[in-house]
Amino acid sequence: MVKLENMKNISLSDSVINLDHGDPTAYEEYWRKIGDRCTVTIRGCDLMSYFSDVNNMCWFLEPELAEAIKELHDAVGNAATEDRYIVVGTGSTQLCQAAVHALSSLAGTQPVSVVAAAPYYSTYVEETTYVRSGMYKWEGDAWGFDKKGPYIELVTSPNNPDGTIRETVVNRPDDDEGKVIHDFAYYWPHYTPITRRQDHDIMLFTFSKITGHAGSRIGWALVKDKEVAKKMVEYIIVNSIGVSKESQIRTAKILKVLKETCKSEAENFFEYGHEMMKNRWEKLRGVVKESDVFSLPKYPEAYCYFFGKTLGSYPAFAWLGTKEETDLVNELRRHKVMSRAGERCGSDKKHVRVSMLSREDVFNVFLERLANMKLIKSIDL
């Protein structure tokens, strides 16, 4: 009789694995060990009102979530929270749209150009083109942007998809028309060394990529300017009339546990995540080295103030390239591996984005298939 576990392995070995989306199920085992400490009980009579704090500009932000956000950033040391407005959103996707809307509505001339340096997060294109707004317009790669007038540059650091540390690219002297939105979804110590306390006008963070709780759909923005924050809140009110209180309460509970354990040797989530990501990257680099047809970016080491030592970077996504003249996303698909095409990120067919955040068994199947791949050269690049 075939055991259930063996049946599962047989099924997985023959199935299509999806590493296109960054579904962060890799952290399930850690939270399973934490047990009931993150359990939240919500009665039928709780959280019924639209309003959380009528004295706050962002009146749908639960006070305990605001407190948990500040405490976690203070403990990790990755972002300044003083003298800032916290705007909560349904993931950082909604917050990015809200920030683009806010900055565009306050600009003197429209449409405002929106750019990001390639390779960029592919969803930025969809976020800025889907509603066909007349207030802003996607202008593509920031490296070649030279259009006059107001613009918004989206800076993701560490970058999605290639994991590099990013700064602004469009730096015009004496130009006050340019605005920047900094996306720090991956600026946490399990992915990259915390080299400084970030201090920018608009900084976006997402619950999903910190802890893996993507299903809660919670993100937050730290905003300096009151008018920008007000416009972002207005956008979210029109778009979704606030943000789920149940999700906020759960997020607050988990962030507090995260903060309480982040200095613990036995339960430090960031230590757990760092070791897991390091192990996965070492395995992937080993397969790539043996293949002699694939490539991966190299990341410099840096001193991490959170861990108190020099460390490497282990991004949430692998920017996998090939030395052959081939369409890599189709080659991986031929081996039942779904990935994100480099062309969607402003790059080329020889690169793909692969999620490093899948469950362990899925990641191991990916490594096995990658090691056995033989590429077919393309004549139509």
Tab-separated table of C-alpha atoms in Angstrom:
chain	number	residue	atom	x	y	z
A	1	MET	CA	0.000	0.000	0.000
A	2	VAL	CA	1.384	3.462	-1.007
A	3	LYS	CA	1.704	5.864	1.907
A	4	LEU	CA	-0.103	9.213	1.722
A	5	GLU	CA	3.207	11.138	1.927
A	6	ASN	CA	4.630	9.145	-0.996
A	7	MET	CA	1.455	9.791	-3.009
A	8	LYS	CA	1.880	13.517	-2.326
A	9	ASN	CA	5.496	13.451	-3.534
A	10	ILE	CA	4.580	11.478	-6.649
A	11	SER	CA	1.787	13.951	-7.434
A	12	LEU	CA	4.035	16.987	-6.908
A	13	SER	CA	6.874	15.576	-8.993
A	14	ASP	CA	4.572	15.389	-12.006
A	15	SER	CA	2.612	18.631	-11.517
A	16	VAL	CA	3.054	22.176	-12.760
A	17	ILE	CA	4.634	24.359	-10.069
A	18	ASN	CA	3.801	28.050	-10.050
A	19	LEU	CA	6.730	30.299	-9.089
A	20	ASP	CA	5.347	33.269	-11.013
A	21	HIS	CA	3.515	34.724	-8.014
A	22	GLY	CA	5.335	35.573	-4.790
A	23	ASP	CA	2.971	33.554	-2.595
A	24	PRO	CA	4.997	33.465	0.678
A	25	THR	CA	4.014	30.030	2.009
A	26	ALA	CA	7.636	29.309	2.994
A	27	TYR	CA	7.038	30.679	6.495
A	28	GLU	CA	4.136	28.405	7.439
A	29	GLU	CA	6.320	26.095	9.509
A	30	TYR	CA	7.572	28.915	11.743
A	31	TRP	CA	4.073	30.174	12.537
A	32	ARG	CA	2.873	26.634	13.127
A	33	LYS	CA	5.507	26.294	15.855
A	34	ILE	CA	4.420	29.609	17.420
A	35	GLY	CA	1.017	27.991	17.964
A	36	ASP	CA	-1.818	29.895	19.644
A	37	ARG	CA	0.201	32.991	20.577
A	38	CYS	CA	-1.096	34.742	17.457
A	39	THR	CA	-4.684	33.619	17.883
A	40	VAL	CA	-7.266	36.410	17.838
A	41	THR	CA	-10.848	35.967	19.065
A	42	ILE	CA	-13.467	38.210	17.453
A	43	ARG	CA	-17.030	38.105	18.752
A	44	GLY	CA	-20.058	38.708	16.582
A	45	CYS	CA	-20.595	42.134	18.150
A	46	ASP	CA	-16.992	43.316	17.653
A	47	LEU	CA	-15.584	45.673	14.979
A	48	MET	CA	-18.949	46.531	13.465
A	49	SER	CA	-18.441	50.251	12.810
A	50	TYR	CA	-16.722	51.736	9.756
A	51	PHE	CA	-14.722	53.934	12.122
A	52	SER	CA	-11.616	53.009	14.123
A	53	ASP	CA	-10.339	56.369	15.371
A	54	VAL	CA	-12.327	59.485	14.484
A	55	ASN	CA	-9.482	61.712	15.722
A	56	ASN	CA	-7.048	60.257	13.197
A	57	MET	CA	-6.870	61.518	9.601
A	58	CYS	CA	-6.795	57.865	8.576
A	59	TRP	CA	-9.930	57.131	10.582
A	60	PHE	CA	-10.123	53.481	9.508
A	61	LEU	CA	-6.657	52.669	10.950
A	62	GLU	CA	-6.948	50.562	14.118
A	63	PRO	CA	-4.910	52.234	16.920
A	64	GLU	CA	-3.321	48.965	17.997
A	65	LEU	CA	-2.063	48.347	14.453
A	66	ALA	CA	-0.547	51.837	14.321
A	67	GLU	CA	1.225	51.138	17.613
A	68	ALA	CA	2.473	47.716	16.431
A	69	ILE	CA	3.845	49.213	13.201
A	70	LYS	CA	5.816	51.865	15.064
A	71	GLU	CA	7.173	49.379	17.594
A	72	LEU	CA	8.330	46.937	14.912
A	73	HIS	CA	10.117	49.576	12.824
A	74	ASP	CA	11.776	50.850	15.976
A	75	ALA	CA	12.930	47.348	16.934
A	76	VAL	CA	14.261	46.517	13.471
A	77	GLY	CA	15.632	49.993	12.733
A	78	ASN	CA	14.692	49.983	9.053
A	79	ALA	CA	12.455	53.075	8.818
A	80	ALA	CA	11.713	56.327	10.619
A	81	THR	CA	8.157	56.679	11.918
A	82	GLU	CA	8.414	59.975	13.823
A	83	ASP	CA	6.438	62.940	12.493
A	84	ARG	CA	4.712	60.824	9.885
A	85	TYR	CA	1.168	59.864	9.014
A	86	ILE	CA	0.434	56.154	8.843
A	87	VAL	CA	-1.984	55.202	6.075
A	88	VAL	CA	-3.207	51.618	6.085
A	89	GLY	CA	-4.255	49.922	2.863
A	90	THR	CA	-5.420	46.644	1.395
A	91	GLY	CA	-1.878	45.548	0.677
A	92	SER	CA	0.825	47.836	-0.678
A	93	THR	CA	-0.764	47.537	-4.131
A	94	GLN	CA	-3.673	49.745	-3.100
A	95	LEU	CA	-1.290	52.114	-1.296
A	96	CYS	CA	0.907	52.516	-4.371
A	97	GLN	CA	-2.155	53.420	-6.419
A	98	ALA	CA	-3.274	55.817	-3.684
A	99	ALA	CA	0.151	57.484	-3.587
A	100	VAL	CA	0.313	57.896	-7.373
A	101	HIS	CA	-3.188	59.375	-7.302
A	102	ALA	CA	-2.303	61.737	-4.436
A	103	LEU	CA	0.897	63.058	-6.003
A	104	SER	CA	-0.748	63.450	-9.412
A	105	SER	CA	-3.750	65.322	-8.008
A	106	LEU	CA	-1.419	67.800	-6.285
A	107	ALA	CA	0.725	68.393	-9.389
A	108	GLY	CA	0.309	71.576	-11.385
A	109	THR	CA	0.290	69.808	-14.759
A	110	GLN	CA	-1.328	66.543	-15.832
A	111	PRO	CA	-0.902	63.830	-16.889
A	112	VAL	CA	2.062	63.187	-14.594
A	113	SER	CA	4.658	60.762	-15.962
A	114	VAL	CA	5.256	57.590	-13.907
A	115	VAL	CA	8.525	55.698	-14.324
A	116	ALA	CA	10.602	52.942	-12.710
A	117	ALA	CA	14.113	51.747	-13.512
A	118	ALA	CA	14.204	48.421	-15.385
A	119	PRO	CA	14.016	45.681	-14.439
A	120	TYR	CA	10.986	46.854	-12.481
A	121	TYR	CA	8.082	45.277	-10.638
A	122	SER	CA	5.757	44.245	-13.454
A	123	THR	CA	2.580	45.150	-11.555
A	124	TYR	CA	3.572	48.840	-11.627
A	125	VAL	CA	2.576	48.838	-15.291
A	126	GLU	CA	-0.846	47.394	-14.523
A	127	GLU	CA	-1.403	49.680	-11.539
A	128	THR	CA	-0.797	52.811	-13.602
A	129	THR	CA	-2.592	51.799	-16.813
A	130	TYR	CA	-5.591	49.700	-15.767
A	131	VAL	CA	-8.045	52.530	-15.011
A	132	ARG	CA	-6.764	54.700	-17.892
A	133	SER	CA	-6.573	57.753	-15.673
A	134	GLY	CA	-6.006	61.150	-17.269
A	135	MET	CA	-4.089	62.269	-14.163
A	136	TYR	CA	-0.989	60.151	-14.761
A	137	LYS	CA	0.633	58.079	-17.483
A	138	TRP	CA	3.058	55.168	-17.421
A	139	GLU	CA	6.235	56.195	-19.275
A	140	GLY	CA	8.280	53.040	-18.712
A	141	ASP	CA	11.968	52.732	-17.925
A	142	ALA	CA	13.394	55.510	-15.753
A	143	TRP	CA	16.894	54.979	-17.164
A	144	GLY	CA	15.933	56.605	-20.465
A	145	PHE	CA	13.336	59.072	-19.183
A	146	ASP	CA	13.988	62.669	-20.277
A	147	LYS	CA	10.493	64.118	-20.667
A	148	LYS	CA	9.895	67.587	-19.243
A	149	GLY	CA	7.212	68.219	-16.646
A	150	PRO	CA	6.153	66.569	-13.396
A	151	TYR	CA	6.971	62.909	-12.849
A	152	ILE	CA	6.769	60.184	-10.217
A	153	GLU	CA	9.582	57.665	-9.864
A	154	LEU	CA	8.804	54.320	-8.245
A	155	VAL	CA	11.851	52.983	-6.403
A	156	THR	CA	11.764	49.442	-5.014
A	157	SER	CA	14.662	48.541	-2.738
A	158	PRO	CA	15.665	45.754	-2.528
A	159	ASN	CA	14.367	45.626	-6.059
A	160	ASN	CA	11.682	43.297	-7.309
A	161	PRO	CA	12.624	41.367	-9.491
A	162	ASP	CA	16.462	41.401	-9.290
A	163	GLY	CA	17.104	42.004	-5.563
A	164	THR	CA	19.497	44.933	-6.020
A	165	ILE	CA	19.594	47.932	-3.700
A	166	ARG	CA	18.094	50.888	-5.552
A	167	GLU	CA	18.213	54.666	-5.388
A	168	THR	CA	16.493	57.227	-7.614
A	169	VAL	CA	17.588	57.291	-11.251
A	170	VAL	CA	15.892	60.460	-12.530
A	171	ASN	CA	17.937	63.057	-10.682
A	172	ARG	CA	17.424	66.459	-12.267
A	173	PRO	CA	19.325	69.372	-10.703
A	174	ASP	CA	17.114	72.081	-9.208
A	175	ASP	CA	13.986	70.162	-10.214
A	176	ASP	CA	11.097	70.264	-7.759
A	177	GLU	CA	8.633	68.613	-10.159
A	178	GLY	CA	9.882	65.084	-9.495
A	179	LYS	CA	8.339	62.997	-6.699
A	180	VAL	CA	9.448	59.590	-5.426
A	181	ILE	CA	7.552	56.664	-3.929
A	182	HIS	CA	9.850	54.258	-2.095
A	183	ASP	CA	8.622	50.669	-1.939
A	184	PHE	CA	10.409	48.872	0.911
A	185	ALA	CA	8.437	45.624	0.799
A	186	TYR	CA	11.654	43.604	1.101
A	187	TYR	CA	13.745	45.875	3.315
A	188	TRP	CA	13.707	43.459	6.234
A	189	PRO	CA	16.652	41.584	7.780
A	190	HIS	CA	15.755	38.111	6.499
A	191	TYR	CA	16.190	39.388	2.919
A	192	THR	CA	18.892	42.036	3.103
A	193	PRO	CA	21.241	43.746	5.583
A	194	ILE	CA	19.637	46.711	7.367
A	195	THR	CA	22.282	49.310	6.586
A	196	ARG	CA	20.381	52.432	7.594
A	197	ARG	CA	17.119	53.771	8.925
A	198	GLN	CA	15.230	54.838	5.812
A	199	ASP	CA	13.832	58.370	5.881
A	200	HIS	CA	11.849	59.336	2.775
A	201	ASP	CA	8.673	61.263	1.958
A	202	ILE	CA	6.571	58.193	1.069
A	203	MET	CA	7.578	54.684	2.174
A	204	LEU	CA	5.461	51.607	1.473
A	205	PHE	CA	5.496	48.330	3.415
A	206	THR	CA	3.482	45.134	3.141
A	207	PHE	CA	2.559	42.585	5.799
A	208	SER	CA	2.638	39.708	3.311
A	209	LYS	CA	6.359	39.808	2.537
A	210	ILE	CA	7.468	40.363	6.134
A	211	THR	CA	5.742	37.414	7.782
A	212	GLY	CA	4.156	35.519	4.875
A	213	HIS	CA	0.553	36.425	5.774
A	214	ALA	CA	-0.433	37.439	2.253
A	215	GLY	CA	-4.069	36.487	2.735
A	216	SER	CA	-4.622	39.232	5.301
A	217	ARG	CA	-4.090	41.888	2.585
A	218	ILE	CA	-2.559	44.575	4.802
A	219	GLY	CA	0.018	47.206	3.911
A	220	TRP	CA	0.953	50.607	5.274
A	221	ALA	CA	2.536	53.830	4.118
A	222	LEU	CA	4.668	56.190	6.193
A	223	VAL	CA	3.993	59.655	4.774
A	224	LYS	CA	5.620	62.961	5.709
A	225	ASP	CA	3.350	65.446	3.962
A	226	LYS	CA	-0.116	65.970	5.435
A	227	GLU	CA	-1.787	66.846	2.125
A	228	VAL	CA	-0.355	63.772	0.406
A	229	ALA	CA	-1.528	61.555	3.269
A	230	LYS	CA	-4.980	63.181	3.140
A	231	LYS	CA	-5.277	62.514	-0.602
A	232	MET	CA	-4.202	58.892	-0.103
A	233	VAL	CA	-6.868	58.427	2.568
A	234	GLU	CA	-9.486	59.952	0.265
A	235	TYR	CA	-8.513	57.511	-2.487
A	236	ILE	CA	-8.879	54.504	-0.182
A	237	ILE	CA	-12.257	55.760	1.080
A	238	VAL	CA	-13.593	55.989	-2.481
A	239	ASN	CA	-11.931	52.727	-3.511
A	240	SER	CA	-12.889	50.490	-0.580
A	241	ILE	CA	-14.352	52.645	2.254
A	242	GLY	CA	-11.464	51.746	4.524
A	243	VAL	CA	-9.642	48.506	5.286
A	244	SER	CA	-10.855	45.310	6.980
A	245	LYS	CA	-10.737	45.644	10.765
A	246	GLU	CA	-10.459	41.880	11.209
A	247	SER	CA	-7.299	41.861	9.089
A	248	GLN	CA	-5.880	44.831	10.962
A	249	ILE	CA	-6.441	43.232	14.371
A	250	ARG	CA	-4.808	39.994	13.231
A	251	THR	CA	-1.873	41.886	11.743
A	252	ALA	CA	-1.407	43.900	14.932
A	253	LYS	CA	-1.310	40.715	17.011
A	254	ILE	CA	1.257	39.029	14.770
A	255	LEU	CA	3.456	42.131	14.502
A	256	LYS	CA	3.520	42.389	18.309
A	257	VAL	CA	4.619	38.747	18.578
A	258	LEU	CA	7.217	39.452	15.890
A	259	LYS	CA	8.562	42.389	17.859
A	260	GLU	CA	8.579	40.464	21.146
A	261	THR	CA	10.549	37.567	19.657
A	262	CYS	CA	12.909	39.461	17.328
A	263	LYS	CA	15.677	39.518	19.951
A	264	SER	CA	15.130	35.924	21.031
A	265	GLU	CA	17.727	33.339	20.033
A	266	ALA	CA	15.206	30.513	19.934
A	267	GLU	CA	12.185	32.226	18.343
A	268	ASN	CA	13.601	35.106	16.286
A	269	PHE	CA	11.539	35.112	13.088
A	270	PHE	CA	14.107	37.161	11.192
A	271	GLU	CA	16.866	34.718	12.167
A	272	TYR	CA	14.661	31.840	11.026
A	273	GLY	CA	13.826	33.574	7.751
A	274	HIS	CA	17.418	34.602	7.115
A	275	GLU	CA	18.751	31.057	7.573
A	276	MET	CA	16.016	29.611	5.380
A	277	MET	CA	16.610	32.129	2.578
A	278	LYS	CA	20.385	31.714	2.818
A	279	ASN	CA	20.020	27.944	2.540
A	280	ARG	CA	17.754	28.223	-0.491
A	281	TRP	CA	20.040	30.659	-2.263
A	282	GLU	CA	23.070	28.454	-1.641
A	283	LYS	CA	21.240	25.479	-3.137
A	284	LEU	CA	20.076	27.496	-6.146
A	285	ARG	CA	23.549	28.923	-6.785
A	286	GLY	CA	24.933	25.395	-6.623
A	287	VAL	CA	22.529	24.204	-9.329
A	288	VAL	CA	23.235	27.264	-11.491
A	289	LYS	CA	26.997	26.770	-11.172
A	290	GLU	CA	26.739	23.126	-12.203
A	291	SER	CA	24.502	23.902	-15.192
A	292	ASP	CA	26.874	26.387	-16.865
A	293	VAL	CA	23.916	27.812	-18.869
A	294	PHE	CA	22.115	29.873	-16.221
A	295	SER	CA	23.126	33.061	-14.394
A	296	LEU	CA	22.179	34.879	-11.200
A	297	PRO	CA	23.039	38.364	-9.894
A	298	LYS	CA	25.785	38.699	-7.293
A	299	TYR	CA	25.083	40.805	-4.209
A	300	PRO	CA	27.703	42.602	-2.097
A	301	GLU	CA	27.899	41.930	1.609
A	302	ALA	CA	27.108	44.764	4.017
A	303	TYR	CA	26.998	45.381	7.738
A	304	CYS	CA	23.519	44.716	9.142
A	305	TYR	CA	22.678	46.852	12.164
A	306	PHE	CA	19.851	44.517	13.158
A	307	PHE	CA	22.007	41.383	13.382
A	308	GLY	CA	25.160	43.304	14.300
A	309	LYS	CA	27.387	41.667	11.696
A	310	THR	CA	28.274	41.637	7.993
A	311	LEU	CA	25.854	39.598	5.879
A	312	GLY	CA	24.856	38.861	2.319
A	313	SER	CA	21.503	39.456	0.623
A	314	TYR	CA	19.021	36.673	-0.023
A	315	PRO	CA	16.148	38.219	-2.025
A	316	ALA	CA	12.588	36.958	-2.155
A	317	PHE	CA	12.893	36.462	-5.916
A	318	ALA	CA	15.632	35.031	-8.122
A	319	TRP	CA	16.383	36.984	-11.301
A	320	LEU	CA	17.343	33.950	-13.332
A	321	GLY	CA	19.100	34.473	-16.646
A	322	THR	CA	20.468	32.245	-19.363
A	323	LYS	CA	23.635	32.441	-21.444
A	324	GLU	CA	21.827	30.813	-24.361
A	325	GLU	CA	19.751	32.566	-27.027
A	326	THR	CA	16.420	31.255	-25.821
A	327	ASP	CA	13.039	32.301	-24.457
A	328	LEU	CA	13.556	31.294	-20.839
A	329	VAL	CA	9.968	31.607	-19.602
A	330	ASN	CA	8.833	29.138	-22.284
A	331	GLU	CA	11.719	26.795	-21.529
A	332	LEU	CA	10.755	26.663	-17.878
A	333	ARG	CA	7.105	26.189	-18.821
A	334	ARG	CA	8.177	23.224	-20.955
A	335	HIS	CA	9.534	21.719	-17.741
A	336	LYS	CA	6.313	22.527	-15.850
A	337	VAL	CA	7.691	25.556	-14.013
A	338	MET	CA	5.724	28.805	-14.182
A	339	SER	CA	7.799	31.992	-13.867
A	340	ARG	CA	7.424	35.679	-14.682
A	341	ALA	CA	8.808	36.740	-18.065
A	342	GLY	CA	11.617	39.283	-18.048
A	343	GLU	CA	9.813	41.261	-20.735
A	344	ARG	CA	7.020	42.040	-18.265
A	345	CYS	CA	9.654	43.647	-16.042
A	346	GLY	CA	11.093	45.831	-18.807
A	347	SER	CA	13.885	43.358	-19.571
A	348	ASP	CA	14.321	40.584	-22.168
A	349	LYS	CA	13.399	36.981	-22.981
A	350	LYS	CA	16.623	35.673	-21.494
A	351	HIS	CA	15.533	36.538	-17.946
A	352	VAL	CA	12.711	35.424	-15.667
A	353	ARG	CA	11.629	36.148	-12.109
A	354	VAL	CA	11.294	33.079	-9.904
A	355	SER	CA	9.760	33.142	-6.425
A	356	MET	CA	11.998	31.875	-3.617
A	357	LEU	CA	9.089	31.828	-1.141
A	358	SER	CA	7.270	28.598	-1.991
A	359	ARG	CA	6.889	25.633	0.334
A	360	GLU	CA	10.038	23.544	0.770
A	361	ASP	CA	8.828	20.575	-1.294
A	362	VAL	CA	7.909	22.842	-4.214
A	363	PHE	CA	11.275	24.601	-4.068
A	364	ASN	CA	13.123	21.275	-4.130
A	365	VAL	CA	11.167	20.110	-7.189
A	366	PHE	CA	12.108	23.383	-8.907
A	367	LEU	CA	15.799	22.784	-8.181
A	368	GLU	CA	15.558	19.244	-9.542
A	369	ARG	CA	13.896	20.367	-12.767
A	370	LEU	CA	16.325	23.240	-13.234
A	371	ALA	CA	19.278	20.882	-12.825
A	372	ASN	CA	17.893	18.573	-15.526
A	373	MET	CA	16.984	21.269	-18.063
A	374	LYS	CA	18.448	21.273	-21.544
A	375	LEU	CA	17.676	24.524	-23.336
A	376	ILE	CA	16.431	24.883	-26.882
A	377	LYS	CA	17.949	27.820	-28.742
A	378	SER	CA	15.518	30.329	-30.183
A	379	ILE	CA	15.940	31.963	-33.612
A	380	ASP	CA	13.319	34.624	-32.858
A	381	LEU	CA	14.779	36.734	-30.017
